[in-house]
Coordinates of C-alpha atoms in Angstrom, one line a residue:
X1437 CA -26.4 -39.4 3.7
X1438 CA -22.9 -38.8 2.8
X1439 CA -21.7 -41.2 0.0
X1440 CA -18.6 -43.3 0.4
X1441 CA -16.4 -45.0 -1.4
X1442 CA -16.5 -49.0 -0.8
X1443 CA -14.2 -50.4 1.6
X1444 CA -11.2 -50.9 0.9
X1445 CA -9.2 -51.5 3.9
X1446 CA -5.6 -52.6 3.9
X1447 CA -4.9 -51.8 0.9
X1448 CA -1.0 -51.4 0.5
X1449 CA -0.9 -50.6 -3.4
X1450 CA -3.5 -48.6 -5.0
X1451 CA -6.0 -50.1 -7.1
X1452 CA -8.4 -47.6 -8.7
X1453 CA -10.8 -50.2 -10.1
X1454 CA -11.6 -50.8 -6.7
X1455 CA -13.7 -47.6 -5.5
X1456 CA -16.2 -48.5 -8.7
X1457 CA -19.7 -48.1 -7.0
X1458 CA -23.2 -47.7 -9.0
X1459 CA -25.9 -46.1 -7.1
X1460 CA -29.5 -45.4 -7.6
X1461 CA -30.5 -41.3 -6.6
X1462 CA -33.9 -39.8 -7.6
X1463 CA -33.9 -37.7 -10.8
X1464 CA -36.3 -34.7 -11.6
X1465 CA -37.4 -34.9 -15.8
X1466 CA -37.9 -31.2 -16.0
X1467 CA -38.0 -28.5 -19.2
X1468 CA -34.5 -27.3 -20.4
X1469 CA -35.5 -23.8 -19.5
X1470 CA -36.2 -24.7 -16.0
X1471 CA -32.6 -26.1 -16.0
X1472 CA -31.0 -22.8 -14.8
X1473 CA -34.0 -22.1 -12.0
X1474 CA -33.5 -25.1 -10.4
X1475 CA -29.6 -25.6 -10.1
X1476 CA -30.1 -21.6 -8.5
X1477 CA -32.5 -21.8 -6.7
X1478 CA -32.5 -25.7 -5.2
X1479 CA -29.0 -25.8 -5.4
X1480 CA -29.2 -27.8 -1.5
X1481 CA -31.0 -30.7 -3.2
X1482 CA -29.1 -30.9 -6.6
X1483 CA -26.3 -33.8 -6.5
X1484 CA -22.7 -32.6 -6.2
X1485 CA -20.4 -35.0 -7.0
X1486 CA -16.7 -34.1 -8.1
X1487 CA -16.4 -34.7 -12.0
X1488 CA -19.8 -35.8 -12.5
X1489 CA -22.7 -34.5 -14.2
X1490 CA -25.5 -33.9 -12.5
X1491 CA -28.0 -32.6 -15.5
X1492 CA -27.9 -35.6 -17.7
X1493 CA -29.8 -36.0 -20.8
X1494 CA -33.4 -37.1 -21.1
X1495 CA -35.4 -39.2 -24.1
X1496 CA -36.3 -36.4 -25.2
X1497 CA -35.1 -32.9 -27.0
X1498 CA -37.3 -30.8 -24.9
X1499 CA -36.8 -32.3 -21.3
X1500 CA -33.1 -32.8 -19.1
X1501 CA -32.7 -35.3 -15.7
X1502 CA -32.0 -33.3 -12.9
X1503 CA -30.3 -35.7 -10.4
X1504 CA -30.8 -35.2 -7.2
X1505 CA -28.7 -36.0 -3.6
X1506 CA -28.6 -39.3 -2.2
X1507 CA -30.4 -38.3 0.9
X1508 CA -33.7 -38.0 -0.6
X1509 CA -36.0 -40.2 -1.5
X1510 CA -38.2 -41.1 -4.5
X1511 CA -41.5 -39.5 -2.4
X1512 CA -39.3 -36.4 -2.5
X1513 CA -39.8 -36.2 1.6
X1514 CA -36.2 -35.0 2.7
X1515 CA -36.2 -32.8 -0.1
X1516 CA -36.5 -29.0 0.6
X1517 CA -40.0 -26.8 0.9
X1518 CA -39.3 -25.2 -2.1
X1519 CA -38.6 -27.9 -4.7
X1520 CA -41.7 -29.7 -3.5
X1521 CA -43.8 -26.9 -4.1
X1522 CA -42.3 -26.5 -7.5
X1523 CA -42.7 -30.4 -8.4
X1524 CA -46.4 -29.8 -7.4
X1525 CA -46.9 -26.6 -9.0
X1526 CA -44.8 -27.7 -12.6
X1527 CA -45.8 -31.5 -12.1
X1528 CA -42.5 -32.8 -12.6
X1529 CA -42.0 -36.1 -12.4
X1530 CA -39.6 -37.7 -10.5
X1531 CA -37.9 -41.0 -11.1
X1532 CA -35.0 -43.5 -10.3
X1533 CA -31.5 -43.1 -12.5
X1534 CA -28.1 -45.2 -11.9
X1535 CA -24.6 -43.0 -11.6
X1536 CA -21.5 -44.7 -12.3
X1537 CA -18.9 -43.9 -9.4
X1538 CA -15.1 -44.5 -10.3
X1539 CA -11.9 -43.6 -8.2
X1540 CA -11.4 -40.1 -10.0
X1541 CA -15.0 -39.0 -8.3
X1542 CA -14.1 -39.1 -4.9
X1543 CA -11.6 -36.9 -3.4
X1544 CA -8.4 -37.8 -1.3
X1545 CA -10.1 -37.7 1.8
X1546 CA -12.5 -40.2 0.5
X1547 CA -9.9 -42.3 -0.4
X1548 CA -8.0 -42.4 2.4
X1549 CA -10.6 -43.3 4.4
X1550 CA -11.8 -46.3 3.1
X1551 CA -8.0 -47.7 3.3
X1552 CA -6.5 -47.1 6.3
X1553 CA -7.2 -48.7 9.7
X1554 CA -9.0 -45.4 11.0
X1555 CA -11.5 -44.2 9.0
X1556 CA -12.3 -41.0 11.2
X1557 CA -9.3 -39.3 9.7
X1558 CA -6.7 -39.7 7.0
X1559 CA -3.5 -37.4 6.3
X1560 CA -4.4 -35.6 3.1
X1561 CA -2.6 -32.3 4.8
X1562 CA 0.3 -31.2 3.0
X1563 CA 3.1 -28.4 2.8
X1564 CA 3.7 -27.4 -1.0
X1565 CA 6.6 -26.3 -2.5
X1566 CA 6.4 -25.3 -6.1
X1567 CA 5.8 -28.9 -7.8
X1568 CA 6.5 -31.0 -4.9
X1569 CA 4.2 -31.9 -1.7
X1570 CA 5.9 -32.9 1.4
X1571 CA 4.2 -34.9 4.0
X1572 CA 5.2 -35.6 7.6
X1573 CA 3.6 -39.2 7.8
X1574 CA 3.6 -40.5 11.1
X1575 CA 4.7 -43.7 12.2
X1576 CA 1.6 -45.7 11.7
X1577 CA 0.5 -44.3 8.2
X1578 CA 4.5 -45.9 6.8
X1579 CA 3.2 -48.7 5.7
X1580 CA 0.2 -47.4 4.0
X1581 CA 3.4 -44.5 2.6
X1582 CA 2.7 -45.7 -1.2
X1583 CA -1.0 -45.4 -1.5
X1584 CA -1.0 -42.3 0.4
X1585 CA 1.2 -40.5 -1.9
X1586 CA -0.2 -42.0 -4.9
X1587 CA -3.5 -40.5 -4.2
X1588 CA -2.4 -36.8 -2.9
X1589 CA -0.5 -37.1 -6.9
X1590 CA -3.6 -37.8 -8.4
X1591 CA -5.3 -35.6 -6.8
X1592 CA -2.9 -32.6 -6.5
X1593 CA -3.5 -30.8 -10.2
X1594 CA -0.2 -28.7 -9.6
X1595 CA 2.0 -31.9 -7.8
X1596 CA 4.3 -33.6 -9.4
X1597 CA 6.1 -35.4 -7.3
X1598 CA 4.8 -36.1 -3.2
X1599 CA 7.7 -36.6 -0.3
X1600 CA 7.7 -37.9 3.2
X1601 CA 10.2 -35.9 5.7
X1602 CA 12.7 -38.9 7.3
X1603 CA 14.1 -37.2 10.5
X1604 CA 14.6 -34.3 12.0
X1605 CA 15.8 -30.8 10.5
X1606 CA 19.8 -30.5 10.7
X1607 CA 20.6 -28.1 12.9
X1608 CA 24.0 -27.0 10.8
X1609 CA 22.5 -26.7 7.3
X1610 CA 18.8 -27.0 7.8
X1611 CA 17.9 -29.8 5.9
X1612 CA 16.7 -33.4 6.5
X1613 CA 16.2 -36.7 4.2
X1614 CA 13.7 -37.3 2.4
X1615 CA 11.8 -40.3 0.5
X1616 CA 10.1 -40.3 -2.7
X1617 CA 6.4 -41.4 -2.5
X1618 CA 4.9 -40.9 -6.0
X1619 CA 5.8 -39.2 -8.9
X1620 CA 8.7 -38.5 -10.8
X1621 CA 11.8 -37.4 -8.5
X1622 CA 12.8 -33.7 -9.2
X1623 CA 14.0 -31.5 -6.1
X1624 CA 14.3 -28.5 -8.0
X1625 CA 11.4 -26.2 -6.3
X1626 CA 10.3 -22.6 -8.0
X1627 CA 8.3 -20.8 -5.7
X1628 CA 6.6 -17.3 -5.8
X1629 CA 6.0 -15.4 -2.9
X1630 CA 5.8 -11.6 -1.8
X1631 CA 6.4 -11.0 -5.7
X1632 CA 9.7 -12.4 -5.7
X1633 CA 10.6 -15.5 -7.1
X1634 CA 12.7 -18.4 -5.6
X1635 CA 14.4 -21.2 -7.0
X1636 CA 16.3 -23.7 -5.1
X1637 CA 17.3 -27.9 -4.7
X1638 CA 15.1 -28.7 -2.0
X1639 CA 17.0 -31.6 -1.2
X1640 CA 19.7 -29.4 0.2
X1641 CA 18.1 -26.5 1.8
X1642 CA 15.6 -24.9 4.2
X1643 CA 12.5 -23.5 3.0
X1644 CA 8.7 -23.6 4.7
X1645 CA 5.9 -22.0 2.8
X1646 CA 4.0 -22.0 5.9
X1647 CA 6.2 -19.1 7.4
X1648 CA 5.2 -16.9 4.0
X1649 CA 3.2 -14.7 6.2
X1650 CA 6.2 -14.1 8.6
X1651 CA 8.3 -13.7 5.6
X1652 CA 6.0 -11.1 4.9
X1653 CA 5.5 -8.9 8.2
X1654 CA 8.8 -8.9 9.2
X1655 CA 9.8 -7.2 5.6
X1656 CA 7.2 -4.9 6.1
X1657 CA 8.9 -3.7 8.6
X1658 CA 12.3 -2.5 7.1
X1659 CA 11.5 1.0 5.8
X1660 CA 12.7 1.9 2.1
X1661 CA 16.5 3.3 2.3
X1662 CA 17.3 0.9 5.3
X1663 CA 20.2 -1.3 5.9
X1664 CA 19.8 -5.0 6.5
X1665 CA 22.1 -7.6 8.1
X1666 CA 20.4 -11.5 7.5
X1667 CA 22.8 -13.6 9.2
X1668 CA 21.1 -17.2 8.2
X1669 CA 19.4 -15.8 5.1
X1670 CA 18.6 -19.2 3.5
X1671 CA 17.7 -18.7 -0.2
X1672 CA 16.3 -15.6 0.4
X1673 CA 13.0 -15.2 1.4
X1674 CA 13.8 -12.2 3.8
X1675 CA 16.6 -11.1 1.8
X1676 CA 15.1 -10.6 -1.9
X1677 CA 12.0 -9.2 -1.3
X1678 CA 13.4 -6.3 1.1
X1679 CA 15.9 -5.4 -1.8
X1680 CA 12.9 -5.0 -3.6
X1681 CA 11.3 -2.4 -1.3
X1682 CA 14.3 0.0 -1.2
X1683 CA 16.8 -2.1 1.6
X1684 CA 20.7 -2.3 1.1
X1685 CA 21.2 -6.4 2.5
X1686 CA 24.2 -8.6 3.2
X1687 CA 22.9 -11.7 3.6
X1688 CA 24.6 -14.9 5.0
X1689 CA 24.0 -18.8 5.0
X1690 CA 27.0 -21.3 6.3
X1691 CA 25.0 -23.9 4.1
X1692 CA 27.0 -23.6 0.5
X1693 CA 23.9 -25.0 -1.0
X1694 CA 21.8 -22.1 -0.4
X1695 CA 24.5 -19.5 -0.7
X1696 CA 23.8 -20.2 -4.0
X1697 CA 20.6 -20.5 -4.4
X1698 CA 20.7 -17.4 -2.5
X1699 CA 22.9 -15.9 -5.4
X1700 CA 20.6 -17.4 -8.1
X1701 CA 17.6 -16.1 -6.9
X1702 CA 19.8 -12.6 -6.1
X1703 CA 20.2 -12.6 -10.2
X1704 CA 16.8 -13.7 -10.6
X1705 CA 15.0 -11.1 -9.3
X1706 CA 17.7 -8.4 -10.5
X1707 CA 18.4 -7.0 -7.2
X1708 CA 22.4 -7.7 -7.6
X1709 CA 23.0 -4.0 -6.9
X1710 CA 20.8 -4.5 -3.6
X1711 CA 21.8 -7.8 -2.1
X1712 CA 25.2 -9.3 -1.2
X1713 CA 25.7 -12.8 -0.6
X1714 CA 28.0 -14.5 2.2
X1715 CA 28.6 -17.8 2.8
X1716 CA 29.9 -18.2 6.5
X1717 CA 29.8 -18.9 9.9
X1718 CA 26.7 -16.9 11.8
X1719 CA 28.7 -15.4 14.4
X1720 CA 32.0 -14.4 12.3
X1721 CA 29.6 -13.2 9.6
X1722 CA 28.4 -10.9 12.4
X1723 CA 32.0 -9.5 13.6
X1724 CA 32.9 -9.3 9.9
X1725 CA 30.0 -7.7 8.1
X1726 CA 29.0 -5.1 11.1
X1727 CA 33.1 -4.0 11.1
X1728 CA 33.3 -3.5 7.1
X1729 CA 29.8 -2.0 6.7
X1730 CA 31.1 0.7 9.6
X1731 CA 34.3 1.1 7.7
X1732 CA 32.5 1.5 4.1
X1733 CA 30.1 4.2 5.4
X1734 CA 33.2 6.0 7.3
X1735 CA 33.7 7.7 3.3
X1736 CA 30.3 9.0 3.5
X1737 CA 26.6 7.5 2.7
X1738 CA 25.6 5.7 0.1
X1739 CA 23.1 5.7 -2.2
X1740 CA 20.9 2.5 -4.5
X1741 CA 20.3 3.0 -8.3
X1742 CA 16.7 2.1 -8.9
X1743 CA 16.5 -1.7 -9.9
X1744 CA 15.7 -2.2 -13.7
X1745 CA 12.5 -2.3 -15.2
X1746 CA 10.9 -4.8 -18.1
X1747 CA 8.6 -2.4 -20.4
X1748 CA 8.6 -3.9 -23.6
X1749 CA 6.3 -2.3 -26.5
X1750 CA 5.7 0.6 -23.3
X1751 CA 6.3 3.8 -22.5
X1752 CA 9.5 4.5 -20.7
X1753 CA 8.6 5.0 -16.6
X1754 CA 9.6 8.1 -15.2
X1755 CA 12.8 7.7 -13.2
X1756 CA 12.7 7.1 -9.6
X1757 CA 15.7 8.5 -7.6
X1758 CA 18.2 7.2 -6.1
X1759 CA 17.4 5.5 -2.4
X1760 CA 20.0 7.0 -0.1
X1761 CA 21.3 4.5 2.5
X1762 CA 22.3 6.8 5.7
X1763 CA 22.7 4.9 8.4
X1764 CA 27.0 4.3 9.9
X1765 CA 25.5 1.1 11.3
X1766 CA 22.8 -1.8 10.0
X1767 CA 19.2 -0.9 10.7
X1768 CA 18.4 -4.3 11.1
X1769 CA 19.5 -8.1 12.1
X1770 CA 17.5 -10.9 11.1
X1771 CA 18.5 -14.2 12.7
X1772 CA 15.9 -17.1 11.2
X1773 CA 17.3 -20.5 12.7
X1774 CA 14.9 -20.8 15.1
X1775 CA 16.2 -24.0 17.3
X1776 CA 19.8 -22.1 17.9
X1777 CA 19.5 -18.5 17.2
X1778 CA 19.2 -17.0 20.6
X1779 CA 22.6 -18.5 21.3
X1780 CA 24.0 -16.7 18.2
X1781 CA 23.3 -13.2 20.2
X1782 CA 26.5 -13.3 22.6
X1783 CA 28.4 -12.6 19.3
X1784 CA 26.9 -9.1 19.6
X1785 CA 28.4 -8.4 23.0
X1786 CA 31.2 -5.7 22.8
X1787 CA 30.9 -5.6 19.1
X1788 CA 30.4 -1.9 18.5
X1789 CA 33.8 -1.6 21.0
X1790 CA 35.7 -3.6 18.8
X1791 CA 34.3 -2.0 15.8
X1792 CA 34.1 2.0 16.9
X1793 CA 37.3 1.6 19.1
X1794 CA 34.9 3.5 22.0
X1795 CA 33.6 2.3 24.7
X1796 CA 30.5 4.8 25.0
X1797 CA 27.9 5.2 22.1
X1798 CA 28.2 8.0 20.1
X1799 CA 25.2 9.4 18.5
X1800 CA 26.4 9.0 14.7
X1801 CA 25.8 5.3 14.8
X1802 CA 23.0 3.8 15.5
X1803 CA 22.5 0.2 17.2
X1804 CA 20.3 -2.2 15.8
X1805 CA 17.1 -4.0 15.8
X1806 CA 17.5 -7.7 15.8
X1807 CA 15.1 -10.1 15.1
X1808 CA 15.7 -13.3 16.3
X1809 CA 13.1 -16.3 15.9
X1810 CA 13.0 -18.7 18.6
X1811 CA 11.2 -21.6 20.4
X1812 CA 9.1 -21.8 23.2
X1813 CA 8.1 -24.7 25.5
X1814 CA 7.1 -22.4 28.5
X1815 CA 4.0 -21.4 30.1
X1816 CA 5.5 -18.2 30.0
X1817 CA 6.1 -17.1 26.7
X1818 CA 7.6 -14.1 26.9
X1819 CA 9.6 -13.8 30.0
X1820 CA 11.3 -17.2 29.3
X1821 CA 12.8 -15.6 25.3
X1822 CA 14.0 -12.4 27.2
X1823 CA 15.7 -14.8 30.0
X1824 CA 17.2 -16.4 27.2
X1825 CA 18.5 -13.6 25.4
X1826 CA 19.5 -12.2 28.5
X1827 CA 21.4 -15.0 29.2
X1828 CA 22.9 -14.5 25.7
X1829 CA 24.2 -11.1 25.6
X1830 CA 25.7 -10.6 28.7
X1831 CA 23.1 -8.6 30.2
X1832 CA 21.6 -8.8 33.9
X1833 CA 18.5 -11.3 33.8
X1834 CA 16.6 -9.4 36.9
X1835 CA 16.2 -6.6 34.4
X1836 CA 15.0 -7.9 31.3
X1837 CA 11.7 -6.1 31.4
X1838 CA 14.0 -2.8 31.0
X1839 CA 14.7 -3.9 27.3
X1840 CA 13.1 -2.3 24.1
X1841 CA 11.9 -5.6 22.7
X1842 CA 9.1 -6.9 21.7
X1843 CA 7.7 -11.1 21.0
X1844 CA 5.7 -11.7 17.9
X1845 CA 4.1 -15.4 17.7
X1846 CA 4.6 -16.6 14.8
X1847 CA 3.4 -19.9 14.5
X1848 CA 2.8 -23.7 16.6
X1849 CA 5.0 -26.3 15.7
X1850 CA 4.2 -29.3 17.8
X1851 CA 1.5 -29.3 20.5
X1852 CA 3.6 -27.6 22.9
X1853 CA 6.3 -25.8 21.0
X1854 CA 5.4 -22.6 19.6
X1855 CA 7.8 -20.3 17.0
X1856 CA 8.0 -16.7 18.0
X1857 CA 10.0 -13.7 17.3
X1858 CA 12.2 -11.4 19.5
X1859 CA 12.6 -8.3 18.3
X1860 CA 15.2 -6.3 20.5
X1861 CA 16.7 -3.1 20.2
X1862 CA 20.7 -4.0 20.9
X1863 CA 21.4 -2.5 24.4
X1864 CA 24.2 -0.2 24.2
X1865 CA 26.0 -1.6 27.6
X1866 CA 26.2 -4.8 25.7
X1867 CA 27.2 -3.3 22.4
X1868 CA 30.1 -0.7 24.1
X1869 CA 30.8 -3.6 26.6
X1870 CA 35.0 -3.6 26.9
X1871 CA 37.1 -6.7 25.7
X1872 CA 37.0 -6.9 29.7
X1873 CA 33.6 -7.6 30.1
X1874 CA 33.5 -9.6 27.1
X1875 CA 36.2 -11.9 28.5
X1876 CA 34.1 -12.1 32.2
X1877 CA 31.2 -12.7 30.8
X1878 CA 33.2 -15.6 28.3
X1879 CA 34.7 -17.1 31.7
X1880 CA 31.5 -16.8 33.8
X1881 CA 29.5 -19.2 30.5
X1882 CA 32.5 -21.6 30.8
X1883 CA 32.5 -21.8 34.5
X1884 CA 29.0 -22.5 34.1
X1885 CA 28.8 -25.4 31.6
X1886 CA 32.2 -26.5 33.7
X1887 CA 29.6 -26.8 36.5
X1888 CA 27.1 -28.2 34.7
X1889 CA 28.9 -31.1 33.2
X1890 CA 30.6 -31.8 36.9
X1891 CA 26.9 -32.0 37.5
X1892 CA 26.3 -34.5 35.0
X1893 CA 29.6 -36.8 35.9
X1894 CA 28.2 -36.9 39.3
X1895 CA 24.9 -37.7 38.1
X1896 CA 26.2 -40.4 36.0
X1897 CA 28.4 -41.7 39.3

């Protein structure tokens, strides 16, 4: 029998007085050196309760109460083999003893479910950011909003402050409104993750602690001494902790916000000879920051001091070298806004023209890998990213098994729409493409949204 808190349903504004129960569960009066035997080796039987006792004290010196769960009864008959045998072989003698229930005994779950119209589920799941827990309530748990983030506050140790997401994230700067369900309102977030640390208003920026692990494999993948280009960079989550491994990053947001948080976070870690910070569009940050890096390495390579060390009361380290940076072009492009990214790949088309002044590749600079993280509603993962990016850079759809890419899935965001990741080696007929090509395949995108909005007007006719 699984205990339950009483009924409460409807309730709009918490009242912890009102999940007070008092119960009657069979108690075992056994010697206080048999104490640690039985919560080993009967630990099925033994009541678990959150915050509540469940060796209490006896009349006497010599002798505790063990209490036992719920489920069994005074004849000890649901109880298990082995503490009947040891009640028969030690004669202990079992008996009846009240527990006092209050609201801080049961958990959330608990709670929840004794409130709200459907007690075969309650939304206790939350996304955590630093002090603050942020819900996406949907639209038939609003009006129950105050209770429900009332109780994930009290029962949250490290929350402070519990939020419910408004609308929709904002395409531009990645952010969306937010309410204040309990606690005291304070936005600013400090996070830890992949030993960096993070500090931002998240009010006014993007972060998810649920894509930590893709923060995570994609830096693994940028090899010490590599060059990185993070065109919507956020505050830093890609950013900061590849500085840290050895990478040379300029790293972009158009949201001014988390430029600088971005630059904060920069000084924080004390990777400011590692990371620089832009605060532009996406696709001009790619023209501009892919045309001066080329320029800058045209004096020769370049090298990164090792970053500075805190060894108080220690023994000086032994100095690490410098991490040469040798590459005339970046290593890698990361592109994290996952509802518009693919779009932002056309900018890459005839790029390395403009920039090299040829129009064949020479082998002194090397083209990139870009990783660009996407949506999916398809059946058909894979094929329908590459059609995309395709679709994107210029280059001939009927071949898109011919390119050196790869799609990671990352993550499920609504029943059917999935995250992934397209990782894509930039194909050097799109990067050498001429001003030429660039402007057919400009005319040939504008002919086609021409058609499609004719298609719409008739539509609407």
């Amino acid at each position: 029998m699984a205990l339950k808190p009483p009924v409460c349903r409807g309730m709009k504004e918490l009242d912890r007085s009102a999940f007070a129960l008092t119960l009657a569960v069979v108690a075992l009066r056994v010697p206080v050196k048999s104490i640690g035997q039985i919560k080993t080796d009967l630990a099925d039987d033994v009541l678990r309760i959150p915050k509540l006792r469940n060796v209490v004290d006896d009349t006497t010196k010599t002798h505790k109460m063990v209490l036992l769960k719920p489920s069994i009864s005074i004849s000890l008959g649901e109880a298990s083999d082995r503490l009947r045998a040891l009640v028969h072989e030690h004669k202990w003698e079992p008996t009846m003893h009240d527990i006092h229930l209050a609201y801080d005994n049961w958990t959330a779950d608990d709670i929840l479910k004794s409130v709200l119209p459907d007690s075969s589920q309650a939304p206790t799941s939350y996304e955590q950011i630093g002090h603050i827990a942020h819900m996406n309530l949907r639209d038939e748990y609003l009006e129950y909003r105050s209770v429900i983030g009332q109780v994930i506050l009290d029962k949250s140790p490290t929350v402070t402050m519990v939020v419910n997401k408004l609308d929709t994230i904002d395409n531009t700067f990645r952010n969306f409104k937010m309410e204040v369900l309990a606690g005291t309102q304070d936005f600013m977030a400090r996070v830890r993750e992949n030993d960096s640390v993070f500090e931002f208003d998240y009010s006014k920026v993007y972060w998810n602690s649920r894509l930590h692990p893709e923060h995570e494999r994609l830096v693994s993948e940028f090899a010490r001494g590599s060059s990185i280009c993070d065109v919507m960079a956020g505050v830093g989550p890609f950013a900061i902790p590849a500085a840290k491994k050895g990478a040379l990053v300029w790293a972009n947001d158009l949201n001014p916000a988390s430029f600088e948080a971005m630059g904060n976070n920069v000084k924080l870690n004390k990777v400011t000879t590692r990371v620089t910070p832009f605060n532009m569009d996406g696709r001009d940050f790619i023209q501009h920051a892919f045309t001066e890096y080329y320029k800058q390495t045209a004096k020769g390579s370049t090298s990164l001091a090792p970053l500075p060390r805190c060894n108080a009361g220690k023994r000086a380290p032994k100095p690490e070298d410098p991490i040469l940076i040798a590459s005339r072009s970046f290593d890698h492009v990361v592109m994290n806004l996952p509802a518009i990214a693919l779009e932002f790949l056309d900018a890459f088309r005839g790029l390395f023209y403009r920039m090299t002044g040829n129009s064949t590749h020479s082998g002194d600079v090397n083209l990139p890998m870009i990783h660009t993280h996407c949506f999916t509603k398809s059946d058909e993962p894979e094929k329908d990213i590459l059609m995309r990016a395709c679709r994107a850079l210029g280059y001939p759809e009927d071949q898109y098994k011919e390119l050196t890419a790869r799609v990671h899935y990352v993550r499920k965001v609504a029943p059917k729409k999935d995250m992934y990741c397209l990782s894509l080696v930039l194909p050097e007929s799109v990067a050498y493409a001429t001003d030429a090509e660039v402007g057919s395949k400009r005319k040939t995108d504008e002919d086609s949204g021409a058609q499609s909005e004719d298609c719409k007007l008739q539509k609407v006719d």
